[in-house]
PDB file of C-alpha atoms in Angstrom:
ATOM      1  CA  MET X   1      10.807 -16.882  -5.162  1.00  0.00           C
ATOM      2  CA  LEU X   2       9.712 -18.628  -1.914  1.00  0.00           C
ATOM      3  CA  VAL X   3       6.491 -20.113  -3.486  1.00  0.00           C
ATOM      4  CA  HIS X   4       6.956 -23.149  -5.103  1.00  0.00           C
ATOM      5  CA  SER X   5       3.557 -24.230  -6.868  1.00  0.00           C
ATOM      6  CA  ARG X   6       2.558 -22.659 -10.481  1.00  0.00           C
ATOM      7  CA  ALA X   7      -0.693 -21.579  -9.019  1.00  0.00           C
ATOM      8  CA  ALA X   8       0.832 -19.724  -5.919  1.00  0.00           C
ATOM      9  CA  ARG X   9       3.453 -18.017  -8.354  1.00  0.00           C
ATOM     10  CA  LEU X  10       0.494 -16.869 -10.810  1.00  0.00           C
ATOM     11  CA  THR X  11      -1.303 -15.596  -7.543  1.00  0.00           C
ATOM     12  CA  VAL X  12       1.560 -13.752  -6.460  1.00  0.00           C
ATOM     13  CA  TRP X  13       2.269 -12.212  -9.870  1.00  0.00           C
ATOM     14  CA  ALA X  14      -1.383 -11.372 -10.240  1.00  0.00           C
ATOM     15  CA  LEU X  15      -1.362  -9.339  -6.832  1.00  0.00           C
ATOM     16  CA  PHE X  16       2.046  -7.603  -7.996  1.00  0.00           C
ATOM     17  CA  ALA X  17       0.427  -6.680 -11.008  1.00  0.00           C
ATOM     18  CA  LEU X  18      -2.687  -5.220  -9.395  1.00  0.00           C
ATOM     19  CA  VAL X  19      -0.676  -2.936  -6.964  1.00  0.00           C
ATOM     20  CA  VAL X  20       2.145  -2.055  -9.511  1.00  0.00           C
ATOM     21  CA  VAL X  21      -0.032  -1.164 -12.750  1.00  0.00           C
ATOM     22  CA  PRO X  22      -2.586   1.119 -11.054  1.00  0.00           C
ATOM     23  CA  LEU X  23       0.037   2.933  -8.867  1.00  0.00           C
ATOM     24  CA  PHE X  24       3.290   3.166 -10.804  1.00  0.00           C
ATOM     25  CA  LEU X  25       2.645   2.351 -14.602  1.00  0.00           C
ATOM     26  CA  LEU X  26      -1.172   3.684 -15.188  1.00  0.00           C
ATOM     27  CA  PRO X  27      -0.472   7.317 -14.197  1.00  0.00           C
ATOM     28  CA  LEU X  28       2.586   7.560 -16.377  1.00  0.00           C
ATOM     29  CA  GLY X  29       0.814   6.077 -19.208  1.00  0.00           C
ATOM     30  CA  VAL X  30      -2.071   8.512 -18.876  1.00  0.00           C
ATOM     31  CA  ILE X  31       0.419  11.411 -18.676  1.00  0.00           C
ATOM     32  CA  ALA X  32       1.880  10.050 -22.176  1.00  0.00           C
ATOM     33  CA  VAL X  33      -1.592   9.868 -23.755  1.00  0.00           C
ATOM     34  CA  ALA X  34      -2.481  13.330 -22.347  1.00  0.00           C
ATOM     35  CA  ALA X  35       0.463  15.026 -23.771  1.00  0.00           C
ATOM     36  CA  PHE X  36      -0.838  14.019 -27.465  1.00  0.00           C
ATOM     37  CA  SER X  37      -4.452  14.645 -26.782  1.00  0.00           C
ATOM     38  CA  THR X  38      -6.808  17.778 -26.921  1.00  0.00           C
ATOM     39  CA  SER X  39      -9.784  16.827 -24.687  1.00  0.00           C
ATOM     40  CA  TRP X  40     -10.875  14.519 -22.174  1.00  0.00           C
ATOM     41  CA  SER X  41     -14.582  13.542 -22.466  1.00  0.00           C
ATOM     42  CA  GLY X  42     -14.312   9.718 -21.498  1.00  0.00           C
ATOM     43  CA  VAL X  43     -12.120   7.600 -19.540  1.00  0.00           C
ATOM     44  CA  LEU X  44      -8.971   8.355 -21.288  1.00  0.00           C
ATOM     45  CA  PRO X  45      -7.820  11.630 -23.140  1.00  0.00           C
ATOM     46  CA  SER X  46      -8.898  11.943 -26.842  1.00  0.00           C
ATOM     47  CA  GLY X  47      -8.678  14.105 -29.814  1.00  0.00           C
ATOM     48  CA  PRO X  48      -4.908  13.073 -31.178  1.00  0.00           C
ATOM     49  CA  THR X  49      -2.795  16.107 -31.844  1.00  0.00           C
ATOM     50  CA  LEU X  50       1.214  16.684 -31.801  1.00  0.00           C
ATOM     51  CA  ASP X  51       0.857  20.361 -31.196  1.00  0.00           C
ATOM     52  CA  ASN X  52       1.388  19.833 -27.446  1.00  0.00           C
ATOM     53  CA  VAL X  53       4.541  18.016 -27.635  1.00  0.00           C
ATOM     54  CA  SER X  54       6.003  20.190 -30.777  1.00  0.00           C
ATOM     55  CA  GLY X  55       5.219  23.395 -28.217  1.00  0.00           C
ATOM     56  CA  ALA X  56       6.669  21.553 -25.393  1.00  0.00           C
ATOM     57  CA  LEU X  57      10.008  20.956 -27.478  1.00  0.00           C
ATOM     58  CA  GLY X  58      10.315  24.822 -28.419  1.00  0.00           C
ATOM     59  CA  GLY X  59      10.748  28.250 -26.854  1.00  0.00           C
ATOM     60  CA  PRO X  60      10.359  28.936 -23.272  1.00  0.00           C
ATOM     61  CA  ASN X  61       9.869  24.978 -22.583  1.00  0.00           C
ATOM     62  CA  LEU X  62      13.236  24.282 -24.122  1.00  0.00           C
ATOM     63  CA  GLU X  63      14.989  26.999 -22.087  1.00  0.00           C
ATOM     64  CA  ALA X  64      13.437  25.462 -18.853  1.00  0.00           C
ATOM     65  CA  LEU X  65      14.504  22.053 -19.934  1.00  0.00           C
ATOM     66  CA  ARG X  66      17.987  23.343 -20.375  1.00  0.00           C
ATOM     67  CA  VAL X  67      18.175  25.025 -16.760  1.00  0.00           C
ATOM     68  CA  SER X  68      16.678  21.929 -15.382  1.00  0.00           C
ATOM     69  CA  LEU X  69      19.530  19.861 -17.045  1.00  0.00           C
ATOM     70  CA  ALA X  70      22.031  22.444 -15.884  1.00  0.00           C
ATOM     71  CA  THR X  71      21.052  22.425 -12.425  1.00  0.00           C
ATOM     72  CA  ALA X  72      20.582  18.663 -11.921  1.00  0.00           C
ATOM     73  CA  ALA X  73      23.970  17.913 -13.577  1.00  0.00           C
ATOM     74  CA  THR X  74      25.700  20.830 -11.278  1.00  0.00           C
ATOM     75  CA  ALA X  75      23.808  19.638  -8.263  1.00  0.00           C
ATOM     76  CA  SER X  76      24.671  15.988  -9.017  1.00  0.00           C
ATOM     77  CA  VAL X  77      28.614  16.426  -9.348  1.00  0.00           C
ATOM     78  CA  LEU X  78      28.629  18.564  -6.327  1.00  0.00           C
ATOM     79  CA  ALA X  79      26.426  16.195  -4.300  1.00  0.00           C
ATOM     80  CA  LEU X  80      28.650  13.373  -5.449  1.00  0.00           C
ATOM     81  CA  VAL X  81      31.809  15.076  -4.590  1.00  0.00           C
ATOM     82  CA  LEU X  82      30.761  15.976  -1.042  1.00  0.00           C
ATOM     83  CA  GLY X  83      28.833  12.999  -0.497  1.00  0.00           C
ATOM     84  CA  THR X  84      32.028  10.839  -1.418  1.00  0.00           C
ATOM     85  CA  TRP X  85      34.517  13.077   0.315  1.00  0.00           C
ATOM     86  CA  ALA X  86      32.095  12.659   3.543  1.00  0.00           C
ATOM     87  CA  ALA X  87      31.498   8.920   3.287  1.00  0.00           C
ATOM     88  CA  LEU X  88      35.400   8.464   2.942  1.00  0.00           C
ATOM     89  CA  ALA X  89      35.957  10.586   5.891  1.00  0.00           C
ATOM     90  CA  ALA X  90      33.205   8.849   7.894  1.00  0.00           C
ATOM     91  CA  ASP X  91      34.850   5.457   7.080  1.00  0.00           C
ATOM     92  CA  GLY X  92      37.656   6.133   9.531  1.00  0.00           C
ATOM     93  CA  LEU X  93      35.619   7.581  12.345  1.00  0.00           C
ATOM     94  CA  ARG X  94      34.655   5.855  15.589  1.00  0.00           C
ATOM     95  CA  ARG X  95      30.882   4.598  15.831  1.00  0.00           C
ATOM     96  CA  ARG X  96      29.882   7.607  17.674  1.00  0.00           C
ATOM     97  CA  ASP X  97      31.182  10.131  15.392  1.00  0.00           C
ATOM     98  CA  ARG X  98      30.143   8.329  12.413  1.00  0.00           C
ATOM     99  CA  ALA X  99      26.549   8.277  13.757  1.00  0.00           C
ATOM    100  CA  LEU X 100      26.693  11.958  13.972  1.00  0.00           C
ATOM    101  CA  MET X 101      28.094  12.414  10.608  1.00  0.00           C
ATOM    102  CA  ASP X 102      25.257  10.132   9.270  1.00  0.00           C
ATOM    103  CA  ALA X 103      22.757  12.514  11.277  1.00  0.00           C
ATOM    104  CA  LEU X 104      24.250  15.875   9.842  1.00  0.00           C
ATOM    105  CA  PHE X 105      24.069  14.528   6.133  1.00  0.00           C
ATOM    106  CA  MET X 106      20.392  12.938   6.639  1.00  0.00           C
ATOM    107  CA  THR X 107      18.844  15.952   8.108  1.00  0.00           C
ATOM    108  CA  PRO X 108      17.812  17.646   4.814  1.00  0.00           C
ATOM    109  CA  VAL X 109      15.938  14.436   4.031  1.00  0.00           C
ATOM    110  CA  ALA X 110      14.256  14.239   7.357  1.00  0.00           C
ATOM    111  CA  VAL X 111      12.533  17.368   6.929  1.00  0.00           C
ATOM    112  CA  PRO X 112      10.204  18.508   4.145  1.00  0.00           C
ATOM    113  CA  THR X 113      11.626  19.998   1.192  1.00  0.00           C
ATOM    114  CA  VAL X 114       9.786  23.283   1.623  1.00  0.00           C
ATOM    115  CA  VAL X 115      11.585  23.674   4.926  1.00  0.00           C
ATOM    116  CA  VAL X 116      14.928  23.298   3.355  1.00  0.00           C
ATOM    117  CA  GLY X 117      14.024  26.079   0.683  1.00  0.00           C
ATOM    118  CA  LEU X 118      12.640  28.419   3.430  1.00  0.00           C
ATOM    119  CA  ALA X 119      15.827  27.932   5.460  1.00  0.00           C
ATOM    120  CA  LEU X 120      18.078  28.787   2.367  1.00  0.00           C
ATOM    121  CA  LEU X 121      15.814  31.895   1.699  1.00  0.00           C
ATOM    122  CA  VAL X 122      16.247  33.107   4.988  1.00  0.00           C
ATOM    123  CA  ALA X 123      19.763  32.493   5.597  1.00  0.00           C
ATOM    124  CA  PHE X 124      21.050  33.940   2.450  1.00  0.00           C
ATOM    125  CA  SER X 125      18.951  36.919   1.916  1.00  0.00           C
ATOM    126  CA  ARG X 126      21.325  39.267   3.943  1.00  0.00           C
ATOM    127  CA  PRO X 127      24.881  40.063   3.250  1.00  0.00           C
ATOM    128  CA  PRO X 128      27.705  39.140   3.662  1.00  0.00           C
ATOM    129  CA  LEU X 129      26.283  36.144   1.731  1.00  0.00           C
ATOM    130  CA  LEU X 130      23.638  37.233  -0.473  1.00  0.00           C
ATOM    131  CA  LEU X 131      22.369  34.805  -2.540  1.00  0.00           C
ATOM    132  CA  ASN X 132      18.405  35.456  -2.813  1.00  0.00           C
ATOM    133  CA  GLY X 133      17.311  35.986  -6.365  1.00  0.00           C
ATOM    134  CA  THR X 134      20.146  34.211  -8.004  1.00  0.00           C
ATOM    135  CA  GLN X 135      20.751  30.641  -9.856  1.00  0.00           C
ATOM    136  CA  THR X 136      23.308  29.757  -7.277  1.00  0.00           C
ATOM    137  CA  ILE X 137      20.628  29.352  -4.504  1.00  0.00           C
ATOM    138  CA  VAL X 138      18.606  27.004  -6.580  1.00  0.00           C
ATOM    139  CA  ILE X 139      21.786  24.919  -7.171  1.00  0.00           C
ATOM    140  CA  ALA X 140      22.559  25.141  -3.771  1.00  0.00           C
ATOM    141  CA  ALA X 141      18.962  23.828  -2.544  1.00  0.00           C
ATOM    142  CA  HIS X 142      19.242  20.786  -5.013  1.00  0.00           C
ATOM    143  CA  THR X 143      22.664  19.948  -3.968  1.00  0.00           C
ATOM    144  CA  VAL X 144      21.448  20.025  -0.102  1.00  0.00           C
ATOM    145  CA  LEU X 145      18.578  17.939  -1.023  1.00  0.00           C
ATOM    146  CA  VAL X 146      20.443  15.295  -2.994  1.00  0.00           C
ATOM    147  CA  THR X 147      23.830  14.860  -1.000  1.00  0.00           C
ATOM    148  CA  ALA X 148      22.491  12.824   1.581  1.00  0.00           C
ATOM    149  CA  PHE X 149      21.533  10.203  -1.218  1.00  0.00           C
ATOM    150  CA  ALA X 150      24.939  10.181  -2.446  1.00  0.00           C
ATOM    151  CA  TYR X 151      26.448  10.138   0.900  1.00  0.00           C
ATOM    152  CA  GLN X 152      24.257   7.089   1.929  1.00  0.00           C
ATOM    153  CA  SER X 153      25.192   5.359  -1.422  1.00  0.00           C
ATOM    154  CA  VAL X 154      28.980   5.656  -1.142  1.00  0.00           C
ATOM    155  CA  SER X 155      28.958   4.914   2.624  1.00  0.00           C
ATOM    156  CA  ALA X 156      27.028   1.459   1.837  1.00  0.00           C
ATOM    157  CA  ALA X 157      29.317   0.611  -0.902  1.00  0.00           C
ATOM    158  CA  LEU X 158      32.438   1.380   1.341  1.00  0.00           C
ATOM    159  CA  THR X 159      31.311  -1.170   4.011  1.00  0.00           C
ATOM    160  CA  ARG X 160      30.922  -3.727   1.242  1.00  0.00           C
ATOM    161  CA  LEU X 161      34.478  -3.054  -0.196  1.00  0.00           C
ATOM    162  CA  ASP X 162      36.933  -5.597   0.693  1.00  0.00           C
ATOM    163  CA  PRO X 163      40.039  -3.391   2.445  1.00  0.00           C
ATOM    164  CA  VAL X 164      42.526  -6.177   1.163  1.00  0.00           C
ATOM    165  CA  TYR X 165      42.995  -4.127  -2.217  1.00  0.00           C
ATOM    166  CA  ALA X 166      43.907  -0.938  -0.274  1.00  0.00           C
ATOM    167  CA  GLN X 167      46.041  -2.681   2.337  1.00  0.00           C
ATOM    168  CA  MET X 168      47.932  -4.372  -0.574  1.00  0.00           C
ATOM    169  CA  ALA X 169      48.597  -1.160  -2.413  1.00  0.00           C
ATOM    170  CA  ALA X 170      49.775   0.545   0.694  1.00  0.00           C
ATOM    171  CA  SER X 171      51.935  -2.534   1.439  1.00  0.00           C
ATOM    172  CA  LEU X 172      53.688  -2.218  -1.904  1.00  0.00           C
ATOM    173  CA  GLY X 173      54.496   1.343  -1.093  1.00  0.00           C
ATOM    174  CA  ALA X 174      51.515   3.372  -2.600  1.00  0.00           C
ATOM    175  CA  ARG X 175      50.846   6.664  -0.838  1.00  0.00           C
ATOM    176  CA  PRO X 176      47.375   7.173   0.508  1.00  0.00           C
ATOM    177  CA  LEU X 177      46.370   9.632  -2.365  1.00  0.00           C
ATOM    178  CA  ARG X 178      47.507   7.034  -4.772  1.00  0.00           C
ATOM    179  CA  VAL X 179      45.601   4.242  -3.148  1.00  0.00           C
ATOM    180  CA  LEU X 180      42.299   6.432  -3.146  1.00  0.00           C
ATOM    181  CA  LEU X 181      42.869   7.363  -6.767  1.00  0.00           C
ATOM    182  CA  ARG X 182      43.859   4.186  -8.188  1.00  0.00           C
ATOM    183  CA  VAL X 183      42.399   1.644  -5.952  1.00  0.00           C
ATOM    184  CA  ARG X 184      39.307   2.936  -3.807  1.00  0.00           C
ATOM    185  CA  LEU X 185      37.691   5.026  -6.187  1.00  0.00           C
ATOM    186  CA  PRO X 186      37.605   2.855  -9.281  1.00  0.00           C
ATOM    187  CA  LEU X 187      36.152  -0.066  -6.982  1.00  0.00           C
ATOM    188  CA  LEU X 188      33.467   2.364  -6.153  1.00  0.00           C
ATOM    189  CA  LEU X 189      32.825   3.434  -9.687  1.00  0.00           C
ATOM    190  CA  PRO X 190      29.562   1.388 -10.008  1.00  0.00           C
ATOM    191  CA  SER X 191      28.245   2.964  -6.572  1.00  0.00           C
ATOM    192  CA  LEU X 192      29.322   6.361  -7.813  1.00  0.00           C
ATOM    193  CA  SER X 193      27.382   6.074 -11.141  1.00  0.00           C
ATOM    194  CA  ALA X 194      24.340   4.840  -9.559  1.00  0.00           C
ATOM    195  CA  ALA X 195      24.528   7.641  -6.808  1.00  0.00           C
ATOM    196  CA  ALA X 196      24.719  10.350  -9.580  1.00  0.00           C
ATOM    197  CA  GLY X 197      21.773   8.771 -11.312  1.00  0.00           C
ATOM    198  CA  LEU X 198      19.815   8.854  -8.297  1.00  0.00           C
ATOM    199  CA  CYS X 199      20.951  12.435  -7.710  1.00  0.00           C
ATOM    200  CA  PHE X 200      20.185  13.462 -11.025  1.00  0.00           C
ATOM    201  CA  ALA X 201      16.770  12.048 -10.979  1.00  0.00           C
ATOM    202  CA  LEU X 202      15.805  13.449  -7.732  1.00  0.00           C
ATOM    203  CA  SER X 203      17.029  16.954  -8.847  1.00  0.00           C
ATOM    204  CA  MET X 204      15.125  16.947 -12.179  1.00  0.00           C
ATOM    205  CA  GLY X 205      11.806  16.715 -10.345  1.00  0.00           C
ATOM    206  CA  GLU X 206      12.489  18.710  -7.411  1.00  0.00           C
ATOM    207  CA  LEU X 207       9.636  21.202  -7.093  1.00  0.00           C
ATOM    208  CA  SER X 208       8.783  22.630  -3.626  1.00  0.00           C
ATOM    209  CA  ALA X 209      12.227  24.200  -2.563  1.00  0.00           C
ATOM    210  CA  THR X 210      12.421  25.456  -6.132  1.00  0.00           C
ATOM    211  CA  MET X 211       9.108  27.232  -5.934  1.00  0.00           C
ATOM    212  CA  MET X 212      10.548  29.115  -3.190  1.00  0.00           C
ATOM    213  CA  LEU X 213      13.693  29.979  -4.407  1.00  0.00           C
ATOM    214  CA  TYR X 214      13.849  30.236  -8.229  1.00  0.00           C
ATOM    215  CA  PRO X 215      14.644  33.888  -9.935  1.00  0.00           C
ATOM    216  CA  PRO X 216      12.764  34.762 -13.155  1.00  0.00           C
ATOM    217  CA  SER X 217      16.079  34.283 -15.225  1.00  0.00           C
ATOM    218  CA  TRP X 218      16.462  30.659 -13.870  1.00  0.00           C
ATOM    219  CA  LEU X 219      13.183  28.695 -14.343  1.00  0.00           C
ATOM    220  CA  PRO X 220      13.360  25.040 -14.196  1.00  0.00           C
ATOM    221  CA  LEU X 221      11.084  22.844 -16.228  1.00  0.00           C
ATOM    222  CA  PRO X 222       8.919  21.493 -13.059  1.00  0.00           C
ATOM    223  CA  VAL X 223       8.065  24.880 -12.243  1.00  0.00           C
ATOM    224  CA  ARG X 224       6.442  25.399 -15.926  1.00  0.00           C
ATOM    225  CA  ILE X 225       4.743  22.186 -15.499  1.00  0.00           C
ATOM    226  CA  PHE X 226       3.177  23.384 -12.256  1.00  0.00           C
ATOM    227  CA  ALA X 227       2.289  26.716 -13.564  1.00  0.00           C
ATOM    228  CA  ALA X 228       0.749  25.012 -16.684  1.00  0.00           C
ATOM    229  CA  THR X 229      -1.518  22.833 -14.936  1.00  0.00           C
ATOM    230  CA  ASP X 230      -2.282  25.406 -12.319  1.00  0.00           C
ATOM    231  CA  ARG X 231      -3.722  27.596 -14.936  1.00  0.00           C
ATOM    232  CA  GLY X 232      -5.683  24.785 -16.327  1.00  0.00           C
ATOM    233  CA  ALA X 233      -3.589  23.616 -19.562  1.00  0.00           C
ATOM    234  CA  LEU X 234      -3.337  20.085 -18.534  1.00  0.00           C
ATOM    235  CA  PHE X 235      -2.459  18.927 -22.030  1.00  0.00           C
ATOM    236  CA  ALA X 236       0.602  21.450 -22.226  1.00  0.00           C
ATOM    237  CA  GLY X 237       1.690  20.500 -18.686  1.00  0.00           C
ATOM    238  CA  ALA X 238       1.445  16.736 -19.814  1.00  0.00           C
ATOM    239  CA  ALA X 239       3.777  17.318 -22.886  1.00  0.00           C
ATOM    240  CA  SER X 240       6.067  19.127 -20.732  1.00  0.00           C
ATOM    241  CA  ALA X 241       6.034  16.514 -18.284  1.00  0.00           C
ATOM    242  CA  LEU X 242       6.445  13.977 -21.136  1.00  0.00           C
ATOM    243  CA  VAL X 243       9.749  15.825 -22.216  1.00  0.00           C
ATOM    244  CA  LEU X 244      11.152  16.091 -18.656  1.00  0.00           C
ATOM    245  CA  MET X 245      10.524  12.184 -18.374  1.00  0.00           C
ATOM    246  CA  ALA X 246      12.159  11.340 -21.491  1.00  0.00           C
ATOM    247  CA  ALA X 247      15.257  13.702 -20.827  1.00  0.00           C
ATOM    248  CA  THR X 248      15.719  12.389 -17.352  1.00  0.00           C
ATOM    249  CA  LEU X 249      15.291   8.527 -18.769  1.00  0.00           C
ATOM    250  CA  ALA X 250      17.705   9.251 -21.388  1.00  0.00           C
ATOM    251  CA  VAL X 251      20.500  10.588 -18.976  1.00  0.00           C
ATOM    252  CA  LEU X 252      19.718   7.507 -16.600  1.00  0.00           C
ATOM    253  CA  LEU X 253      20.232   5.197 -19.631  1.00  0.00           C
ATOM    254  CA  LEU X 254      23.541   6.820 -20.227  1.00  0.00           C
ATOM    255  CA  LEU X 255      24.806   6.420 -16.474  1.00  0.00           C
ATOM    256  CA  SER X 256      23.416   2.935 -16.423  1.00  0.00           C
ATOM    257  CA  ARG X 257      25.925   2.121 -19.371  1.00  0.00           C
ATOM    258  CA  VAL X 258      28.626   3.539 -17.551  1.00  0.00           C
ATOM    259  CA  ARG X 259      27.585   1.613 -14.188  1.00  0.00           C
ATOM    260  CA  THR X 260      27.486  -1.482 -16.304  1.00  0.00           C
ATOM    261  CA  ARG X 261      31.000  -1.056 -17.804  1.00  0.00           C
ATOM    262  CA  ALA X 262      32.540  -0.186 -14.505  1.00  0.00           C
ATOM    263  CA  ALA X 263      31.026  -3.380 -12.846  1.00  0.00           C
ATOM    264  CA  PHE X 264      32.517  -5.605 -15.597  1.00  0.00           C
ATOM    265  CA  ARG X 265      36.115  -3.854 -15.295  1.00  0.00           C
TER     266      ARG X 265
END
């Protein structure tokens, strides 16, 4: 920290807590309390109960959680493959061509997600590629939205990667594919796991584009949370949000362990 006196450090930490706690931690804490409550007559929810959480862990909510996990996992894998492939290809391009590639992959991030959903809906609602009303269009939308983050993460890691390792492997007779699989990708594994975690978390919480595309047979959990709160079932929605948050954090912790092991290899 750039401040050296104890009083200045305490002041900085106090200001940091005043900003972080109300904006980031307090809303999540209120959601957690509301998930175990039946009423809200004071400053915080009250009336402790486990009914909301037990309801969120069964029936249609559990199926919606399965749909969200399947969508996020599939979209993350696809985004990681596409983003890594594009980043490796862009790494060998000239500066102007690489800027064009960056713009191409960052376009879905530069526009609102509802625009991406509408674009996919319009583009794939007519033959020969008719995806409207299928689960494929939901997974495609999530893949389009998160691929940019995978591409950026891998591109940033490639710029920091020492080319000496690949050059030494090539000088020893290793073919380009072997250099890629045995040298470059293993060195990129920490960044790949971080990118996978980011893609998964973003996909698990995606709502705007999903609302425009989801078929009745493929209902992700964020849509059920929105529907519950929209009809006034705040505590049921909070319980579902708590389940969604717990499932996302569990997967992120697993990916974090993979990243830690890869970093120490």
